[in-house]
Amino acid sequence: MKKLLIIGGSGFLGKSFIDYATSKTFVKWKINELILLSRRKINFKFKKNKKIKIKFIRGDISKIKKIPKTEYIIYAANSQTYKSNLKGIRNFSFLIKKIPIKTKILFTSSGAVYGNIGKIKKIGEQEKLKFKKILGLSKNKRDYAKSKIKIEKIFKSFANKKYNISIARMFTFFGKRILSDRSYAISDFIHSATYKGKIVVNSSHPVYRSYMHSNDMVNWLISILTSSSKKCPIYNVGSDKEISIKNLAELISKIFKKPILLNKSKNKKIDCYVPSVKKAKNKLGLKINYNLENLIKSIIKNKHV
């Protein structure tokens, strides 16, 4: 049996892996131990499962001197600043020298590396990354995208040194663990419908997003991880079924039977953040199993709001 280490495991991704491991298990990938390394204390409730051991390690990837030996590693560390992100990967560049060459490693990048698309288009992995596209993003998003592009190059250099690497460009996700984060429109709409009795859409321009369920996300990431190779394959991870923020609000309004206050879009500039996932579907046989409407209804039914 094998061990999986997640570096940066205190956020949505790490919690989603724990939920998946304890409810569905990782038996089909022969993983029986999940180790989460995080600089923050990981303190939340989850169901226990005898088929998998879960271990927590408190540590900062930019400072630690060693990591446990495992067959699989997901590098999902993400700091608030560009400088901190680079400091973390520089230390990992030292740590990787002590990792067995056969270890499979996945880096969770972001769809933000594609920059500002500006039209309704599903972006594919073949798209060339250009800094001028990133310049159209806000400063925080621009710094975030810049750090992801830089770190992608570092992981590609690991593959050139014969390590088994893969890169997942992450888009937008949804599940019970993200409901507390109201920076996402879907979480804010559900919270507003539950506690305020109405949904307010404040967007000043057309916005399009897609939402992948956390269980699908975990399944895709492990499948990509196990496909890691010296060729460093890159895959988009997310749903390719776009929905406008207006239609998302209408969907949640219909489910909750609550009114919508809609501000008309004054700016015609389009904000579209939707991936093409043909590559993952065709090469890895992956598919999207969860329907957005059914997912929202399930979360409400199980009182995860």
Short mmCIF file of C-alpha atoms in Angstrom, two decimals:
data_model
loop_
_atom_site.label_atom_id
_atom_site.label_comp_id
_atom_site.label_asym_id
_atom_site.label_seq_id
_atom_site.Cartn_x
_atom_site.Cartn_y
_atom_site.Cartn_z
CA MET A 1 0.00 0.00 0.00
CA LYS A 2 1.08 3.61 -0.58
CA LYS A 3 1.23 6.99 1.16
CA LEU A 4 0.08 10.36 -0.17
CA LEU A 5 1.55 13.61 1.15
CA ILE A 6 -0.28 16.91 0.57
CA ILE A 7 1.90 19.97 1.12
CA GLY A 8 -0.44 22.81 2.02
CA GLY A 9 -3.30 20.75 3.41
CA SER A 10 -5.26 23.08 5.69
CA GLY A 11 -7.51 24.66 3.06
CA PHE A 12 -10.37 23.55 0.83
CA LEU A 13 -8.24 21.07 -1.11
CA GLY A 14 -6.83 19.29 1.94
CA LYS A 15 -10.21 19.09 3.66
CA SER A 16 -11.81 17.77 0.47
CA PHE A 17 -9.19 15.02 0.31
CA ILE A 18 -9.96 14.02 3.90
CA ASP A 19 -13.71 13.96 3.21
CA TYR A 20 -13.16 11.82 0.12
CA ALA A 21 -10.72 9.48 1.86
CA THR A 22 -13.01 8.85 4.82
CA SER A 23 -16.24 8.44 2.84
CA LYS A 24 -15.08 6.78 -0.39
CA THR A 25 -11.49 5.68 0.44
CA PHE A 26 -8.44 5.61 -1.85
CA VAL A 27 -8.39 1.83 -2.17
CA LYS A 28 -8.51 1.82 -5.98
CA TRP A 29 -5.23 3.76 -6.00
CA LYS A 30 -3.79 1.51 -3.25
CA ILE A 31 -3.37 4.50 -0.94
CA ASN A 32 -3.86 3.69 2.75
CA GLU A 33 -2.23 6.72 4.40
CA LEU A 34 -2.91 10.42 3.87
CA ILE A 35 -0.41 12.91 5.34
CA LEU A 36 -1.19 16.63 5.43
CA LEU A 37 1.59 19.16 5.94
CA SER A 38 0.54 22.72 6.78
CA ARG A 39 1.90 25.78 8.55
CA ARG A 40 -1.58 26.31 10.01
CA LYS A 41 -3.19 24.10 12.63
CA ILE A 42 -5.63 21.70 10.99
CA ASN A 43 -8.61 21.48 13.28
CA PHE A 44 -11.94 20.33 11.87
CA LYS A 45 -14.30 17.41 12.25
CA PHE A 46 -14.39 14.49 9.84
CA LYS A 47 -15.63 10.91 9.79
CA LYS A 48 -13.01 8.25 10.50
CA ASN A 49 -12.43 5.26 8.26
CA LYS A 50 -10.43 2.19 9.26
CA LYS A 51 -9.23 1.73 5.68
CA ILE A 52 -7.09 4.86 5.73
CA LYS A 53 -4.74 6.46 8.22
CA ILE A 54 -4.71 10.26 8.39
CA LYS A 55 -1.71 12.10 9.80
CA PHE A 56 -1.17 15.84 10.33
CA ILE A 57 2.22 17.57 10.34
CA ARG A 58 2.61 21.21 11.39
CA GLY A 59 5.33 22.91 9.36
CA ASP A 60 6.15 25.69 6.90
CA ILE A 61 7.31 24.40 3.49
CA SER A 62 9.64 27.40 3.19
CA LYS A 63 11.49 26.41 6.38
CA ILE A 64 11.26 22.67 7.06
CA LYS A 65 14.37 20.52 6.68
CA LYS A 66 12.73 17.26 5.65
CA ILE A 67 9.44 15.70 4.55
CA PRO A 68 8.21 12.13 5.07
CA LYS A 69 9.00 9.54 2.41
CA THR A 70 5.89 8.77 0.40
CA GLU A 71 5.04 7.35 -3.01
CA TYR A 72 2.88 10.36 -3.95
CA ILE A 73 3.17 14.11 -3.28
CA ILE A 74 0.73 16.91 -4.09
CA TYR A 75 2.35 20.34 -3.83
CA ALA A 76 -0.59 22.63 -3.03
CA ALA A 77 1.17 25.20 -0.83
CA ASN A 78 -0.16 28.68 -1.49
CA SER A 79 0.88 31.81 0.41
CA GLN A 80 -0.68 35.27 0.25
CA THR A 81 2.32 36.87 -1.45
CA TYR A 82 4.40 36.21 -4.56
CA LYS A 83 7.59 36.36 -2.49
CA SER A 84 6.35 33.76 0.03
CA ASN A 85 5.28 31.36 -2.74
CA LEU A 86 8.72 31.52 -4.33
CA LYS A 87 10.39 31.05 -0.95
CA GLY A 88 8.39 27.86 -0.44
CA ILE A 89 9.25 26.34 -3.82
CA ARG A 90 12.93 27.22 -3.41
CA ASN A 91 13.04 25.19 -0.22
CA PHE A 92 11.14 22.35 -1.88
CA SER A 93 13.76 22.43 -4.65
CA PHE A 94 16.27 21.52 -1.96
CA LEU A 95 14.01 18.90 -0.35
CA ILE A 96 13.27 17.14 -3.64
CA LYS A 97 16.92 16.08 -3.84
CA LYS A 98 16.21 13.72 -0.92
CA ILE A 99 13.05 12.29 -2.52
CA PRO A 100 13.28 8.92 -4.36
CA ILE A 101 13.31 9.51 -8.13
CA LYS A 102 10.31 7.15 -8.61
CA THR A 103 8.05 9.33 -6.41
CA LYS A 104 5.14 10.85 -8.34
CA ILE A 105 4.59 14.58 -7.75
CA LEU A 106 1.69 16.84 -8.72
CA PHE A 107 1.73 20.64 -8.63
CA THR A 108 -1.64 22.39 -8.30
CA SER A 109 -1.33 25.43 -10.53
CA SER A 110 -4.27 27.63 -11.55
CA GLY A 111 -6.37 28.60 -14.53
CA ALA A 112 -5.29 32.14 -13.66
CA VAL A 113 -2.09 31.49 -15.66
CA TYR A 114 -4.16 31.97 -18.84
CA GLY A 115 -4.86 35.56 -17.82
CA ASN A 116 -7.86 37.62 -18.83
CA ILE A 117 -9.77 35.80 -21.61
CA GLY A 118 -12.27 38.60 -22.32
CA LYS A 119 -14.79 36.44 -24.20
CA ILE A 120 -16.93 33.34 -23.72
CA LYS A 121 -14.35 30.68 -24.47
CA LYS A 122 -13.27 27.39 -22.93
CA ILE A 123 -9.53 27.68 -22.53
CA GLY A 124 -7.33 24.67 -23.30
CA GLU A 125 -3.89 23.55 -22.12
CA GLN A 126 -2.41 24.25 -25.55
CA GLU A 127 -2.93 27.99 -24.98
CA LYS A 128 0.40 29.82 -24.75
CA LEU A 129 0.97 31.61 -21.46
CA LYS A 130 1.60 35.30 -22.12
CA PHE A 131 2.40 37.84 -19.44
CA LYS A 132 0.47 40.58 -21.28
CA LYS A 133 -2.76 38.60 -20.70
CA ILE A 134 -2.07 38.55 -16.96
CA LEU A 135 -1.60 42.34 -16.92
CA GLY A 136 -5.38 42.69 -17.32
CA LEU A 137 -5.97 41.04 -13.93
CA SER A 138 -6.20 42.86 -10.59
CA LYS A 139 -2.87 43.20 -8.74
CA ASN A 140 -3.55 40.32 -6.32
CA LYS A 141 -4.68 37.99 -9.12
CA ARG A 142 -1.77 39.13 -11.29
CA ASP A 143 0.80 38.33 -8.59
CA TYR A 144 -0.94 35.00 -7.96
CA ALA A 145 -0.88 34.07 -11.67
CA LYS A 146 2.73 35.22 -12.00
CA SER A 147 3.83 32.99 -9.11
CA LYS A 148 1.98 29.99 -10.60
CA ILE A 149 3.69 30.47 -13.99
CA LYS A 150 7.08 30.74 -12.30
CA ILE A 151 6.50 27.62 -10.19
CA GLU A 152 5.22 25.66 -13.21
CA LYS A 153 8.59 26.30 -14.87
CA ILE A 154 10.39 25.01 -11.77
CA PHE A 155 8.32 21.80 -11.76
CA LYS A 156 9.06 21.32 -15.48
CA SER A 157 12.76 21.58 -14.58
CA PHE A 158 12.24 18.76 -12.04
CA ALA A 159 10.86 16.61 -14.86
CA ASN A 160 13.96 17.42 -16.91
CA LYS A 161 15.96 15.97 -14.01
CA LYS A 162 14.03 12.69 -14.42
CA TYR A 163 11.41 13.20 -11.68
CA ASN A 164 7.82 12.08 -12.36
CA ILE A 165 5.86 15.33 -12.45
CA SER A 166 2.38 16.49 -13.46
CA ILE A 167 0.65 19.87 -13.33
CA ALA A 168 -3.04 20.53 -12.69
CA ARG A 169 -4.39 23.96 -13.62
CA MET A 170 -7.23 24.43 -11.16
CA PHE A 171 -10.43 26.36 -11.87
CA THR A 172 -13.54 26.84 -9.68
CA PHE A 173 -14.87 24.23 -7.24
CA PHE A 174 -17.78 23.72 -4.92
CA GLY A 175 -18.62 21.54 -1.96
CA LYS A 176 -19.64 21.79 1.68
CA ARG A 177 -16.15 22.94 2.72
CA ILE A 178 -16.32 26.07 0.60
CA LEU A 179 -19.66 27.37 1.89
CA SER A 180 -18.00 29.36 4.67
CA ASP A 181 -15.92 31.30 2.12
CA ARG A 182 -18.22 34.04 0.86
CA SER A 183 -15.65 35.41 -1.58
CA TYR A 184 -17.22 32.93 -4.03
CA ALA A 185 -20.50 34.01 -5.66
CA ILE A 186 -22.13 30.59 -5.22
CA SER A 187 -21.39 30.53 -1.48
CA ASP A 188 -22.55 34.12 -1.03
CA PHE A 189 -25.82 33.45 -2.91
CA ILE A 190 -26.62 30.37 -0.80
CA HIS A 191 -25.77 32.20 2.42
CA SER A 192 -27.91 35.20 1.43
CA ALA A 193 -30.86 33.00 0.43
CA THR A 194 -30.61 31.13 3.74
CA TYR A 195 -30.12 33.97 6.18
CA LYS A 196 -31.20 37.19 4.41
CA GLY A 197 -34.20 35.96 2.45
CA LYS A 198 -33.00 37.41 -0.86
CA ILE A 199 -30.14 37.15 -3.36
CA VAL A 200 -28.29 40.25 -4.54
CA VAL A 201 -26.27 40.19 -7.78
CA ASN A 202 -23.84 43.11 -7.80
CA SER A 203 -21.76 42.30 -10.86
CA SER A 204 -21.32 45.30 -13.16
CA HIS A 205 -20.46 43.14 -16.19
CA PRO A 206 -21.26 39.67 -17.59
CA VAL A 207 -19.50 36.93 -15.58
CA TYR A 208 -19.28 33.24 -16.49
CA ARG A 209 -18.02 30.47 -14.22
CA SER A 210 -18.20 26.68 -13.97
CA TYR A 211 -18.25 24.58 -10.80
CA MET A 212 -16.69 21.18 -10.23
CA HIS A 213 -17.74 19.19 -7.18
CA SER A 214 -14.99 18.56 -4.63
CA ASN A 215 -15.33 14.76 -5.03
CA ASP A 216 -14.74 15.04 -8.77
CA MET A 217 -11.79 17.35 -8.06
CA VAL A 218 -10.14 14.80 -5.77
CA ASN A 219 -10.76 11.95 -8.21
CA TRP A 220 -9.26 13.95 -11.09
CA LEU A 221 -6.23 15.10 -9.09
CA ILE A 222 -5.29 11.59 -7.99
CA SER A 223 -5.75 10.29 -11.53
CA ILE A 224 -3.47 13.06 -12.84
CA LEU A 225 -1.00 12.45 -10.01
CA THR A 226 -0.72 8.75 -10.81
CA SER A 227 -0.09 9.65 -14.48
CA SER A 228 2.92 11.81 -13.55
CA SER A 229 5.95 11.21 -15.73
CA LYS A 230 9.20 12.72 -16.95
CA LYS A 231 7.16 14.35 -19.75
CA CYS A 232 5.35 16.50 -17.14
CA PRO A 233 1.76 16.30 -18.48
CA ILE A 234 -0.46 19.35 -17.85
CA TYR A 235 -4.22 19.11 -17.39
CA ASN A 236 -7.01 21.57 -16.69
CA VAL A 237 -9.15 20.57 -13.70
CA GLY A 238 -12.68 21.95 -13.45
CA SER A 239 -16.10 21.74 -15.04
CA ASP A 240 -16.56 22.70 -18.69
CA LYS A 241 -20.25 23.48 -18.17
CA GLU A 242 -20.37 27.27 -17.92
CA ILE A 243 -23.10 29.25 -16.17
CA SER A 244 -23.52 33.01 -15.95
CA ILE A 245 -23.62 34.53 -12.49
CA LYS A 246 -27.12 35.79 -13.32
CA ASN A 247 -28.31 32.27 -14.18
CA LEU A 248 -26.57 30.88 -11.09
CA ALA A 249 -28.50 33.35 -8.93
CA GLU A 250 -31.74 32.35 -10.69
CA LEU A 251 -31.00 28.67 -10.06
CA ILE A 252 -30.41 29.22 -6.35
CA SER A 253 -33.46 31.50 -6.20
CA LYS A 254 -35.57 28.71 -7.69
CA ILE A 255 -34.26 26.14 -5.19
CA PHE A 256 -34.75 28.39 -2.14
CA LYS A 257 -37.83 30.18 -3.51
CA LYS A 258 -36.29 33.54 -2.65
CA PRO A 259 -36.33 36.79 -4.68
CA ILE A 260 -33.36 38.24 -6.62
CA LEU A 261 -32.17 41.84 -6.69
CA LEU A 262 -30.33 42.16 -9.98
CA ASN A 263 -28.20 45.16 -10.89
CA LYS A 264 -28.11 45.57 -14.66
CA SER A 265 -24.68 45.17 -16.23
CA LYS A 266 -23.32 48.56 -17.28
CA ASN A 267 -19.99 47.24 -18.55
CA LYS A 268 -20.01 44.92 -21.56
CA LYS A 269 -16.56 43.50 -20.72
CA ILE A 270 -16.87 39.72 -20.29
CA ASP A 271 -15.27 37.85 -17.41
CA CYS A 272 -15.10 34.17 -18.39
CA TYR A 273 -13.21 31.56 -16.35
CA VAL A 274 -14.13 28.18 -17.81
CA PRO A 275 -11.75 25.39 -18.87
CA SER A 276 -11.71 22.99 -21.75
CA VAL A 277 -11.18 19.54 -20.21
CA LYS A 278 -11.12 17.47 -23.39
CA LYS A 279 -7.53 16.43 -22.72
CA ALA A 280 -8.30 14.94 -19.28
CA LYS A 281 -11.42 13.23 -20.61
CA ASN A 282 -9.73 11.77 -23.69
CA LYS A 283 -6.33 10.80 -22.28
CA LEU A 284 -7.27 9.78 -18.73
CA GLY A 285 -10.89 8.76 -19.26
CA LEU A 286 -12.07 11.24 -16.62
CA LYS A 287 -15.63 12.53 -16.42
CA ILE A 288 -17.78 14.90 -14.39
CA ASN A 289 -20.17 12.97 -12.17
CA TYR A 290 -22.01 15.71 -10.28
CA ASN A 291 -24.75 17.99 -11.59
CA LEU A 292 -24.64 21.53 -10.13
CA GLU A 293 -28.37 21.78 -9.36
CA ASN A 294 -28.46 18.38 -7.65
CA LEU A 295 -25.30 19.24 -5.73
CA ILE A 296 -26.80 22.44 -4.31
CA LYS A 297 -30.00 20.61 -3.35
CA SER A 298 -27.98 17.87 -1.64
CA ILE A 299 -25.98 20.37 0.41
CA ILE A 300 -29.17 22.13 1.50
CA LYS A 301 -30.88 18.82 2.35
CA ASN A 302 -27.93 17.72 4.49
CA LYS A 303 -27.86 21.11 6.23
CA HIS A 304 -24.30 21.98 5.27
CA VAL A 305 -25.21 25.66 4.70
#
